[in-house]
Short mmCIF file of C-alpha atoms in Angstrom, two decimals:
data_model
loop_
_atom_site.label_atom_id
_atom_site.label_comp_id
_atom_site.label_asym_id
_atom_site.label_seq_id
_atom_site.Cartn_x
_atom_site.Cartn_y
_atom_site.Cartn_z
CA GLY A 1 29.80 12.73 -24.03
CA ALA A 2 26.55 13.20 -22.18
CA VAL A 3 24.50 10.06 -21.57
CA VAL A 4 20.75 9.78 -21.97
CA SER A 5 18.88 6.63 -21.00
CA GLN A 6 15.39 5.45 -21.80
CA HIS A 7 13.24 2.88 -20.07
CA PRO A 8 11.85 0.53 -21.13
CA SER A 9 13.75 -0.33 -24.29
CA ARG A 10 10.87 -2.42 -25.59
CA VAL A 11 7.25 -2.65 -24.57
CA ILE A 12 4.34 -4.64 -25.90
CA CYS A 13 0.88 -3.71 -24.72
CA LYS A 14 -2.75 -4.35 -25.51
CA SER A 15 -4.83 -1.82 -27.35
CA GLY A 16 -6.49 0.63 -24.97
CA THR A 17 -3.83 0.55 -22.29
CA SER A 18 -1.46 3.36 -21.39
CA VAL A 19 2.30 3.13 -21.57
CA LYS A 20 4.85 5.35 -19.83
CA ILE A 21 8.33 5.86 -21.23
CA GLU A 22 11.06 7.45 -19.12
CA CYS A 23 13.93 9.53 -20.39
CA ARG A 24 16.80 10.36 -18.07
CA SER A 25 19.93 12.43 -18.46
CA LEU A 26 22.46 10.50 -16.42
CA ASP A 27 25.40 12.83 -16.02
CA PHE A 28 24.05 16.26 -16.74
CA GLN A 29 21.04 18.45 -16.10
CA ALA A 30 18.85 18.90 -19.10
CA THR A 31 16.94 22.14 -19.32
CA THR A 32 15.18 20.91 -22.42
CA MET A 33 14.14 17.47 -23.55
CA PHE A 34 12.73 16.47 -26.90
CA TRP A 35 10.54 13.54 -27.88
CA TYR A 36 10.71 12.04 -31.35
CA ARG A 37 8.89 9.25 -33.12
CA GLN A 38 10.28 7.20 -35.94
CA PHE A 39 8.27 4.93 -38.21
CA PRO A 40 10.11 2.26 -40.22
CA LYS A 41 12.26 3.74 -42.99
CA GLN A 42 11.12 7.22 -42.09
CA SER A 43 12.88 10.16 -40.54
CA LEU A 44 12.72 11.08 -36.89
CA MET A 45 9.74 13.33 -36.36
CA LEU A 46 9.73 15.76 -33.47
CA MET A 47 6.64 15.30 -31.34
CA ALA A 48 7.19 17.81 -28.57
CA THR A 49 9.69 19.91 -26.70
CA SER A 50 9.60 20.08 -22.94
CA ASN A 51 11.30 22.43 -20.56
CA GLU A 52 11.68 21.53 -16.91
CA GLY A 53 8.79 22.79 -14.85
CA SER A 54 6.67 24.02 -17.71
CA LYS A 55 4.18 22.59 -20.17
CA ALA A 56 5.46 20.84 -23.24
CA THR A 57 5.21 22.44 -26.66
CA TYR A 58 3.67 20.03 -29.12
CA GLU A 59 4.26 19.94 -32.84
CA GLN A 60 1.37 20.38 -35.20
CA GLY A 61 -0.64 17.22 -35.57
CA VAL A 62 0.49 15.67 -32.27
CA GLU A 63 -2.36 15.16 -29.81
CA LYS A 64 -1.34 16.53 -26.44
CA ASP A 65 -4.07 14.56 -24.66
CA LYS A 66 -2.84 11.33 -26.16
CA PHE A 67 0.87 11.89 -25.66
CA LEU A 68 1.28 13.25 -22.16
CA ILE A 69 4.68 14.69 -21.41
CA ASN A 70 5.96 15.51 -17.96
CA HIS A 71 9.33 17.11 -17.29
CA ALA A 72 9.32 17.21 -13.51
CA SER A 73 13.03 17.50 -12.94
CA LEU A 74 16.18 18.48 -14.78
CA THR A 75 17.08 14.83 -15.27
CA LEU A 76 13.76 13.17 -16.03
CA SER A 77 11.06 13.50 -18.62
CA THR A 78 8.26 11.02 -19.21
CA LEU A 79 6.07 10.35 -22.22
CA THR A 80 2.80 8.56 -21.58
CA VAL A 81 0.95 7.15 -24.56
CA THR A 82 -2.64 7.02 -23.38
CA SER A 83 -5.18 4.54 -24.70
CA ALA A 84 -2.63 3.16 -27.12
CA HIS A 85 -3.74 1.79 -30.47
CA PRO A 86 -1.86 -0.30 -33.05
CA GLU A 87 -1.13 2.81 -35.12
CA ASP A 88 0.85 4.16 -32.16
CA SER A 89 3.34 1.34 -32.59
CA SER A 90 6.62 3.04 -33.33
CA PHE A 91 10.13 3.76 -32.14
CA TYR A 92 10.10 6.61 -29.62
CA ILE A 93 13.34 8.46 -28.98
CA CYS A 94 14.06 11.20 -26.50
CA SER A 95 16.90 13.65 -26.51
CA ALA A 96 18.20 16.11 -23.98
CA SER A 97 19.95 19.40 -24.22
CA VAL A 98 22.17 20.90 -21.56
CA SER A 99 21.94 24.43 -22.74
CA GLY A 100 18.56 24.33 -24.36
CA VAL A 101 20.28 24.86 -27.66
CA VAL A 102 18.47 22.83 -30.27
CA ASN A 103 21.64 21.85 -32.07
CA GLU A 104 23.20 20.30 -28.98
CA GLN A 105 21.00 17.32 -28.36
CA PHE A 106 22.05 13.98 -26.92
CA PHE A 107 19.80 11.11 -27.86
CA GLY A 108 18.57 8.22 -25.81
CA PRO A 109 18.62 4.66 -27.16
CA GLY A 110 14.93 4.67 -27.98
CA THR A 111 11.90 2.64 -26.96
CA ARG A 112 10.19 0.22 -29.32
CA LEU A 113 6.44 0.27 -28.63
CA THR A 114 4.24 -2.44 -30.09
CA VAL A 115 0.51 -2.18 -29.53
CA LEU A 116 -1.43 -5.37 -30.19
CA ASP B 1 6.78 18.47 -47.80
CA GLN B 2 10.22 17.12 -46.99
CA GLN B 3 12.62 19.90 -46.15
CA VAL B 4 15.58 17.57 -45.82
CA LYS B 5 15.97 14.88 -48.45
CA GLN B 6 18.24 11.90 -48.59
CA ASN B 7 17.43 10.38 -51.93
CA SER B 8 19.51 7.24 -51.57
CA PRO B 9 17.93 4.80 -49.14
CA SER B 10 21.03 2.64 -49.18
CA LEU B 11 24.63 2.63 -50.30
CA SER B 12 27.24 -0.12 -50.47
CA VAL B 13 30.94 0.69 -50.38
CA GLN B 14 34.02 -1.48 -50.32
CA GLU B 15 36.05 -1.37 -47.12
CA GLY B 16 38.90 1.11 -47.44
CA ARG B 17 37.21 3.16 -50.16
CA ILE B 18 35.43 6.48 -49.77
CA SER B 19 31.77 6.62 -48.75
CA ILE B 20 29.84 9.66 -49.93
CA LEU B 21 26.40 10.30 -48.50
CA ASN B 22 24.33 13.06 -50.02
CA CYS B 23 21.64 15.33 -48.66
CA ASP B 24 19.55 18.10 -50.18
CA TYR B 25 17.45 20.69 -48.43
CA THR B 26 14.79 23.14 -49.49
CA ASN B 27 14.58 25.67 -46.65
CA SER B 28 16.97 28.56 -47.23
CA MET B 29 16.57 29.57 -43.56
CA PHE B 30 18.53 26.54 -42.41
CA ASP B 31 21.84 27.69 -41.01
CA TYR B 32 23.16 24.63 -39.24
CA PHE B 33 23.52 21.11 -40.57
CA LEU B 34 24.26 17.88 -38.77
CA TRP B 35 24.97 14.27 -39.52
CA TYR B 36 23.93 11.51 -37.16
CA LYS B 37 24.80 7.84 -37.19
CA LYS B 38 22.30 5.27 -35.99
CA TYR B 39 22.63 1.58 -35.28
CA PRO B 40 19.51 -0.63 -35.13
CA ALA B 41 17.46 -0.24 -31.94
CA GLU B 42 19.65 2.61 -30.76
CA GLY B 43 19.24 6.36 -30.75
CA PRO B 44 21.15 8.57 -33.18
CA THR B 45 24.68 9.57 -32.31
CA PHE B 46 26.00 12.94 -33.36
CA LEU B 47 28.76 12.64 -35.92
CA ILE B 48 29.69 15.99 -37.36
CA SER B 49 28.10 19.35 -38.08
CA ILE B 50 28.65 22.43 -40.17
CA SER B 51 27.49 26.00 -39.92
CA SER B 52 26.20 27.80 -42.99
CA ILE B 53 29.12 30.23 -42.83
CA LYS B 54 31.48 27.38 -43.72
CA ASP B 55 31.69 25.11 -46.72
CA LYS B 56 33.75 22.33 -45.20
CA ASN B 57 34.30 20.78 -41.82
CA GLU B 58 36.62 17.89 -41.14
CA ASP B 59 36.91 15.57 -38.17
CA GLY B 60 39.21 12.60 -38.60
CA ARG B 61 37.83 10.32 -41.28
CA PHE B 62 34.67 12.37 -41.61
CA THR B 63 34.30 15.49 -43.74
CA VAL B 64 31.10 17.39 -44.41
CA PHE B 65 30.83 19.65 -47.44
CA LEU B 66 28.18 22.33 -47.80
CA ASN B 67 27.13 23.90 -51.09
CA LYS B 68 24.66 26.62 -50.13
CA SER B 69 23.88 27.71 -53.66
CA ALA B 70 22.85 24.16 -54.54
CA LYS B 71 21.29 23.56 -51.10
CA HIS B 72 23.30 20.39 -50.93
CA LEU B 73 25.57 18.80 -48.40
CA SER B 74 27.54 15.61 -48.35
CA LEU B 75 29.33 13.47 -45.83
CA HIS B 76 32.57 11.82 -46.87
CA ILE B 77 34.00 8.92 -44.91
CA VAL B 78 37.48 7.84 -45.84
CA PRO B 79 38.69 5.21 -45.50
CA SER B 80 35.45 3.34 -44.87
CA GLN B 81 35.55 0.74 -42.12
CA PRO B 82 33.22 -2.15 -41.23
CA GLY B 83 32.03 -0.28 -38.11
CA ASP B 84 30.76 2.49 -40.33
CA SER B 85 27.88 0.28 -41.45
CA ALA B 86 24.82 2.06 -40.05
CA VAL B 87 22.04 4.41 -41.01
CA TYR B 88 23.16 8.00 -41.48
CA PHE B 89 20.72 10.84 -40.96
CA CYS B 90 21.22 14.27 -42.38
CA ALA B 91 19.57 17.01 -40.31
CA ALA B 92 19.18 20.76 -40.46
CA SER B 93 17.94 23.58 -38.30
CA ALA B 94 17.24 27.27 -38.52
CA VAL B 95 18.15 29.66 -35.69
CA ASP B 96 16.49 28.52 -32.44
CA ASP B 97 14.25 26.16 -34.30
CA LYS B 98 13.79 22.43 -34.23
CA ILE B 99 16.02 19.96 -36.03
CA ILE B 100 14.54 18.49 -39.19
CA PHE B 101 15.80 15.04 -40.12
CA GLY B 102 16.04 13.30 -43.46
CA LYS B 103 14.86 9.72 -43.90
CA GLY B 104 18.35 8.34 -43.63
CA THR B 105 20.71 6.37 -45.84
CA ARG B 106 21.74 2.86 -44.89
CA LEU B 107 25.47 2.41 -45.49
CA HIS B 108 26.86 -1.08 -45.98
CA ILE B 109 30.60 -1.48 -45.86
CA LEU B 110 31.60 -4.56 -47.82
CA PRO B 111 34.63 -6.63 -46.82
#
């Protein structure tokens, strides 16, 4: 199946700093990438949908100025958590779709962010 | 308001027996349902799906049943194997809309 990677897998940062998470589709071109967040024992919550070359579409309640998403190429999307705070500590997972079809998403391994 | 509900946070099943994971949904616009498997510190892996025009889909040891009138679906794993121990997420989507996930059920396969 299609492979999606994320980097870094874990990151610990101080409050107030910014953290960038990369999501790459390794063996296919992804027209659409999705960013999710998962809190412990909770479901994956969609944060935003990004299409290559255009602005991301954010879900209600997700601050676009805090969670900057860039989808500069068909194989790379980045999520930058700006001025991170302890409440941003979470598991962030990206997924990619070849066709843009929502049901056909391949997930990355996730990034564990801990903000001290 | 949770549109996709997995009411059992965990389930323990003896190896070789059948595992049944349940999922309920509230949105009648959902027309596609998926099950994902997730190991700790990894992203979800797609397992099996079913369209609303079907009531059963089978793939090897995994079978998903859909009861539209009850807004209920279930995943059957038989026979259960140790490698099946993981968190299973039920998910649903409406046409061209985002996937909504349940909270997951942790399955423990006992030796």
